[in-house]
Short mmCIF file of C-alpha atoms and ligand atoms in Angstrom, two decimals:
data_model
loop_
_atom_site.label_atom_id
_atom_site.label_comp_id
_atom_site.label_asym_id
_atom_site.label_seq_id
_atom_site.Cartn_x
_atom_site.Cartn_y
_atom_site.Cartn_z
CA MET A 446 22.10 -10.11 -12.87
CA GLY A 447 20.60 -12.65 -10.41
CA VAL A 448 19.00 -15.85 -11.59
CA MET A 449 15.22 -15.69 -11.64
CA THR A 450 13.40 -18.10 -9.34
CA ARG A 451 10.46 -19.32 -11.35
CA HIS A 452 7.23 -20.91 -10.19
CA GLU A 453 6.53 -23.71 -12.70
CA ILE A 454 2.84 -24.45 -13.36
CA ASP A 455 1.37 -27.55 -14.93
CA PRO A 456 -2.07 -26.41 -16.17
CA ALA A 457 -3.51 -29.81 -15.21
CA THR A 458 -2.90 -29.04 -11.52
CA LEU A 459 -5.09 -25.94 -11.57
CA ALA A 460 -8.78 -25.89 -10.65
CA PRO A 461 -11.22 -25.64 -13.60
CA GLY A 462 -11.08 -22.10 -14.95
CA GLY A 463 -7.67 -21.53 -13.41
CA VAL A 464 -5.67 -21.92 -16.60
CA TYR A 465 -7.95 -19.48 -18.37
CA LYS A 466 -7.43 -16.89 -15.64
CA LEU A 467 -3.68 -17.48 -15.63
CA VAL A 468 -3.27 -17.18 -19.41
CA ASN A 469 -5.52 -14.10 -19.38
CA ALA A 470 -3.14 -12.46 -16.95
CA CYS A 471 -0.10 -13.45 -19.03
CA VAL A 472 -1.29 -12.12 -22.39
CA VAL A 473 -1.53 -8.43 -21.57
CA PRO A 474 -2.37 -5.71 -22.35
CA ARG A 475 -5.18 -6.65 -24.73
CA ALA A 476 -6.94 -4.10 -26.91
CA ILE A 477 -10.70 -4.05 -26.45
CA ALA A 478 -12.98 -4.38 -29.47
CA TRP A 479 -16.35 -2.84 -28.65
CA VAL A 480 -18.38 -4.92 -31.08
CA SER A 481 -21.73 -3.75 -32.44
CA SER A 482 -23.98 -6.14 -34.32
CA ARG A 483 -27.68 -6.39 -35.18
CA SER A 484 -29.82 -9.47 -34.68
CA ALA A 485 -32.00 -10.90 -37.44
CA ASP A 486 -34.92 -9.39 -35.45
CA GLY A 487 -33.34 -5.92 -35.59
CA VAL A 488 -32.01 -5.65 -32.01
CA ASP A 489 -28.71 -3.73 -31.84
CA ASN A 490 -26.13 -5.50 -29.70
CA LEU A 491 -22.97 -4.04 -28.19
CA ALA A 492 -20.32 -5.97 -26.23
CA PRO A 493 -16.60 -5.67 -25.43
CA HIS A 494 -14.18 -8.38 -26.57
CA SER A 495 -10.51 -8.31 -25.61
CA TYR A 496 -9.57 -11.52 -27.42
CA PHE A 497 -9.07 -9.35 -30.43
CA THR A 498 -6.42 -8.70 -33.08
CA VAL A 499 -5.53 -8.11 -36.74
CA VAL A 500 -5.28 -11.43 -38.58
CA SER A 501 -4.72 -10.55 -42.25
CA VAL A 502 -3.14 -7.67 -44.10
CA ASP A 503 -4.53 -8.15 -47.61
CA PRO A 504 -7.45 -8.25 -47.52
CA PRO A 505 -7.49 -6.50 -44.14
CA MET A 506 -9.07 -8.81 -41.59
CA ILE A 507 -9.56 -8.67 -37.86
CA ALA A 508 -10.80 -11.36 -35.49
CA PHE A 509 -12.24 -11.69 -32.02
CA THR A 510 -13.10 -14.70 -29.94
CA SER A 511 -16.49 -15.35 -28.46
CA VAL A 512 -15.97 -17.51 -25.40
CA GLY A 513 -18.81 -19.93 -25.95
CA TRP A 514 -21.59 -18.76 -28.24
CA LYS A 515 -22.88 -15.33 -27.29
CA ASP A 516 -25.30 -12.85 -28.87
CA SER A 517 -22.53 -11.06 -30.82
CA ALA A 518 -21.40 -14.29 -32.51
CA ALA A 519 -25.00 -15.39 -33.15
CA ASN A 520 -25.91 -12.01 -34.71
CA ILE A 521 -22.84 -11.95 -36.93
CA ASP A 522 -23.51 -15.53 -37.97
CA ALA A 523 -27.10 -14.59 -38.87
CA THR A 524 -26.51 -11.23 -40.57
CA GLY A 525 -22.87 -11.39 -41.71
CA GLU A 526 -21.91 -7.92 -40.46
CA PHE A 527 -20.46 -6.12 -37.45
CA VAL A 528 -18.53 -3.03 -36.37
CA VAL A 529 -15.47 -2.90 -34.12
CA ASN A 530 -15.54 0.39 -32.22
CA MET A 531 -12.35 1.39 -30.45
CA ALA A 532 -12.60 1.41 -26.65
CA ALA A 533 -11.42 4.89 -25.71
CA GLY A 534 -10.46 6.29 -22.32
CA GLY A 535 -13.39 7.82 -20.45
CA PHE A 536 -15.79 5.05 -21.51
CA GLU A 537 -14.71 2.45 -18.94
CA ASP A 538 -18.06 2.28 -17.16
CA ASP A 539 -20.12 2.29 -20.38
CA ILE A 540 -17.99 -0.44 -21.91
CA ASN A 541 -18.17 -2.53 -18.77
CA ALA A 542 -21.95 -2.04 -18.56
CA THR A 543 -22.36 -3.40 -22.09
CA SER A 544 -20.70 -6.63 -20.94
CA THR A 545 -23.72 -7.33 -18.72
CA ASP A 546 -25.51 -10.48 -19.87
CA PHE A 547 -28.67 -8.73 -21.04
CA PRO A 548 -31.21 -11.06 -22.69
CA ALA A 549 -30.92 -11.15 -26.50
CA GLY A 550 -34.07 -9.04 -26.93
CA ILE A 551 -32.58 -6.08 -25.03
CA SER A 552 -30.25 -3.69 -26.84
CA GLU A 553 -27.18 -2.67 -24.81
CA PHE A 554 -27.27 0.64 -26.73
CA ASP A 555 -30.64 1.43 -25.16
CA ALA A 556 -30.13 -0.22 -21.77
CA VAL A 557 -26.81 1.57 -21.16
CA GLY A 558 -27.65 4.76 -23.07
CA ILE A 559 -25.03 4.61 -25.83
CA GLU A 560 -25.63 6.88 -28.82
CA ARG A 561 -25.77 5.18 -32.23
CA GLU A 562 -24.40 6.54 -35.49
CA PRO A 563 -25.25 5.00 -38.89
CA SER A 564 -22.50 2.95 -40.53
CA ARG A 565 -21.57 3.52 -44.18
CA ARG A 566 -21.11 -0.04 -45.47
CA VAL A 567 -22.90 -2.28 -42.98
CA ILE A 568 -26.26 -2.35 -41.20
CA PRO A 569 -25.14 -2.50 -37.54
CA PRO A 570 -24.65 1.03 -36.16
CA ARG A 571 -21.39 2.52 -34.93
CA VAL A 572 -20.93 3.90 -31.43
CA ALA A 573 -21.24 7.65 -32.05
CA GLN A 574 -18.68 8.57 -29.39
CA SER A 575 -16.02 6.03 -30.36
CA PRO A 576 -13.10 7.66 -32.22
CA VAL A 577 -12.47 4.70 -34.55
CA ALA A 578 -14.96 2.36 -36.23
CA LEU A 579 -14.04 -0.62 -38.41
CA GLU A 580 -17.03 -1.77 -40.44
CA CYS A 581 -16.68 -5.48 -41.15
CA ARG A 582 -18.21 -8.26 -43.21
CA LYS A 583 -18.10 -11.77 -41.77
CA VAL A 584 -15.49 -13.96 -43.43
CA ASP A 585 -15.77 -16.98 -41.17
CA ILE A 586 -16.80 -18.15 -37.72
CA THR A 587 -14.56 -21.00 -36.70
CA PRO A 588 -15.19 -23.20 -33.65
CA ILE A 589 -11.97 -23.35 -31.64
CA GLY A 590 -11.85 -25.18 -28.28
CA ASN A 591 -14.91 -24.05 -26.32
CA CYS A 592 -14.89 -20.76 -28.24
CA HIS A 593 -15.69 -19.30 -31.65
CA LEU A 594 -13.24 -17.23 -33.65
CA VAL A 595 -15.13 -14.54 -35.55
CA ILE A 596 -13.16 -13.27 -38.55
CA GLY A 597 -14.22 -10.17 -40.46
CA GLU A 598 -12.95 -8.24 -43.44
CA VAL A 599 -12.65 -4.51 -42.84
CA LEU A 600 -14.80 -2.81 -45.51
CA HIS A 601 -14.71 0.72 -44.20
CA VAL A 602 -12.80 2.75 -41.61
CA ALA A 603 -14.25 5.82 -39.89
CA ILE A 604 -11.86 8.02 -37.90
CA ASP A 605 -12.65 11.00 -35.68
CA GLU A 606 -10.84 14.04 -37.09
CA ALA A 607 -10.35 15.72 -33.71
CA THR A 608 -8.32 12.82 -32.27
CA SER A 609 -6.35 11.93 -35.40
CA GLU A 610 -3.81 13.62 -37.63
CA PRO A 611 -3.16 13.61 -41.38
CA ASP A 612 -0.98 10.77 -42.65
CA PRO A 613 0.47 10.50 -46.16
CA VAL A 614 -0.12 6.74 -46.33
CA THR A 615 -3.29 6.08 -44.31
CA GLN A 616 -4.95 9.51 -44.74
CA ARG A 617 -5.55 9.71 -40.97
CA HIS A 618 -3.53 8.45 -38.02
CA PRO A 619 -5.54 7.93 -34.81
CA ARG A 620 -3.52 9.58 -32.02
CA PRO A 621 -3.20 7.30 -28.99
CA ASP A 622 -2.29 10.27 -26.80
CA ALA A 623 -5.66 11.81 -27.70
CA ILE A 624 -7.76 8.62 -27.67
CA HIS A 625 -6.22 6.87 -24.66
CA PRO A 626 -7.18 3.37 -25.86
CA LEU A 627 -8.22 1.11 -22.99
CA ALA A 628 -6.76 -2.32 -22.41
CA ARG A 629 -7.79 -5.41 -20.50
CA LEU A 630 -5.39 -7.34 -18.28
CA GLY A 631 -6.00 -10.30 -15.93
CA ARG A 632 -8.49 -10.59 -13.04
CA ASN A 633 -10.73 -7.51 -13.18
CA GLU A 634 -7.77 -5.36 -14.14
CA TRP A 635 -8.00 -2.79 -16.90
CA ALA A 636 -5.25 -0.44 -18.04
CA HIS A 637 -5.16 3.18 -19.01
CA PHE A 638 -2.93 4.29 -21.79
CA GLY A 639 0.72 4.92 -20.89
CA THR A 640 3.32 6.65 -23.04
CA THR A 641 4.39 6.04 -26.63
CA PHE A 642 7.82 5.92 -28.20
CA ASP A 643 9.01 5.28 -31.74
CA LEU A 644 11.35 2.40 -32.51
CA LYS A 645 12.33 1.64 -36.09
CA ARG A 646 12.85 -1.95 -37.21
CA VAL A 647 16.47 -2.75 -38.09
CA PRO A 648 17.07 -4.40 -41.49
CA TYR A 649 19.75 -7.13 -41.38
CA ARG A 650 22.05 -5.08 -43.63
CA LYS A 651 22.11 -2.29 -41.02
CA TRP A 652 22.52 -4.80 -38.22
CA LEU A 653 25.69 -6.11 -39.89
CA GLU A 654 27.01 -2.57 -40.45
CA LYS A 655 26.54 -1.83 -36.75
CA GLN A 656 28.38 -5.01 -35.72
CA SER A 657 31.33 -4.32 -38.05
CA SER A 658 31.64 -0.69 -36.92
CA ARG A 659 31.93 -2.06 -33.37
CA GLY A 660 34.81 -4.25 -34.63
CA GLU A 661 32.92 -7.47 -33.80
C1 LIG B 944 -13.25 -5.56 -21.17
C2 LIG B 944 -13.98 -6.82 -21.45
C3 LIG B 944 -13.48 -7.71 -22.39
C4 LIG B 944 -14.17 -8.88 -22.70
N1 LIG B 944 -13.66 -9.74 -23.63
C5 LIG B 944 -14.37 -10.82 -24.00
C6 LIG B 944 -13.89 -11.67 -25.05
O1 LIG B 944 -12.83 -11.45 -25.63
N2 LIG B 944 -14.68 -12.73 -25.41
C7 LIG B 944 -15.87 -12.99 -24.79
O2 LIG B 944 -16.55 -13.95 -25.17
N3 LIG B 944 -16.34 -12.21 -23.80
C8 LIG B 944 -15.62 -11.13 -23.41
N4 LIG B 944 -16.10 -10.32 -22.42
C9 LIG B 944 -17.42 -10.61 -21.85
C10 LIG B 944 -18.54 -10.19 -22.81
O3 LIG B 944 -18.47 -8.80 -23.09
C11 LIG B 944 -19.89 -10.51 -22.18
O4 LIG B 944 -20.02 -11.91 -22.02
C12 LIG B 944 -21.06 -9.98 -22.98
O5 LIG B 944 -22.25 -10.16 -22.27
C13 LIG B 944 -21.20 -10.64 -24.32
O6 LIG B 944 -22.23 -9.98 -24.99
P1 LIG B 944 -23.17 -10.64 -26.09
O7 LIG B 944 -23.81 -11.86 -25.47
O8 LIG B 944 -24.13 -9.54 -26.33
O9 LIG B 944 -22.33 -10.95 -27.27
C14 LIG B 944 -15.40 -9.17 -22.05
C15 LIG B 944 -15.89 -8.28 -21.08
C16 LIG B 944 -15.19 -7.13 -20.77
C17 LIG B 944 -15.73 -6.18 -19.75
#
């Protein structure tokens, strides 16, 4: 195999904003949390966040990053609740439209025409057409760099039956091949769902067995 010729980049040599764009393009694909929240004044907010992941197993916690201090972070800070709706294929334009910087008094649900559905455990509504909703209670909002890390405990999970299948452990397994979860890449790039494959983790004991059967 040939030796790779690498371009080495010192972040300090990039124009302001350049590092951000570079790192964005390097950490891909990112799942998109379509976050619904309600302001203290009762305005329902909806915005996509791709700086998003699971951060604790027990209790189950997820987190997303607000770059700066946006309406979603402010609402969650004020009311202590939010919902992460899964960004499913087919909703690209709606999701993108809810990233428009509407003034705080305007609900993206109404401006974009997204149907609400009541949540079970929290006040902010779910997106009716999203196949997965994670209802969350704020655990913490931590300032980090020029951003805010919003951490929430998952209190309730709502799964669409048509795009999921029974599972002996989780009750329902959302089927990626039916949901086509969207992902965000760098620049203005988004990604559609590809293919899935199963790969079991190898315990060390099995690893050793494999090595010895090879006579190594
Ligand atoms: C696919 C996608 C992913 C985004 N991810 C983030 C993110 O992780 N953090 C962030 O602060 N903004 C992100 N944005 C931009 C916000 O959605 C946008 O600033 C929005 O207006 C914020 O809404 P809010 O002020 O109602 O909270 C993303 C936009 C898109 C289209």
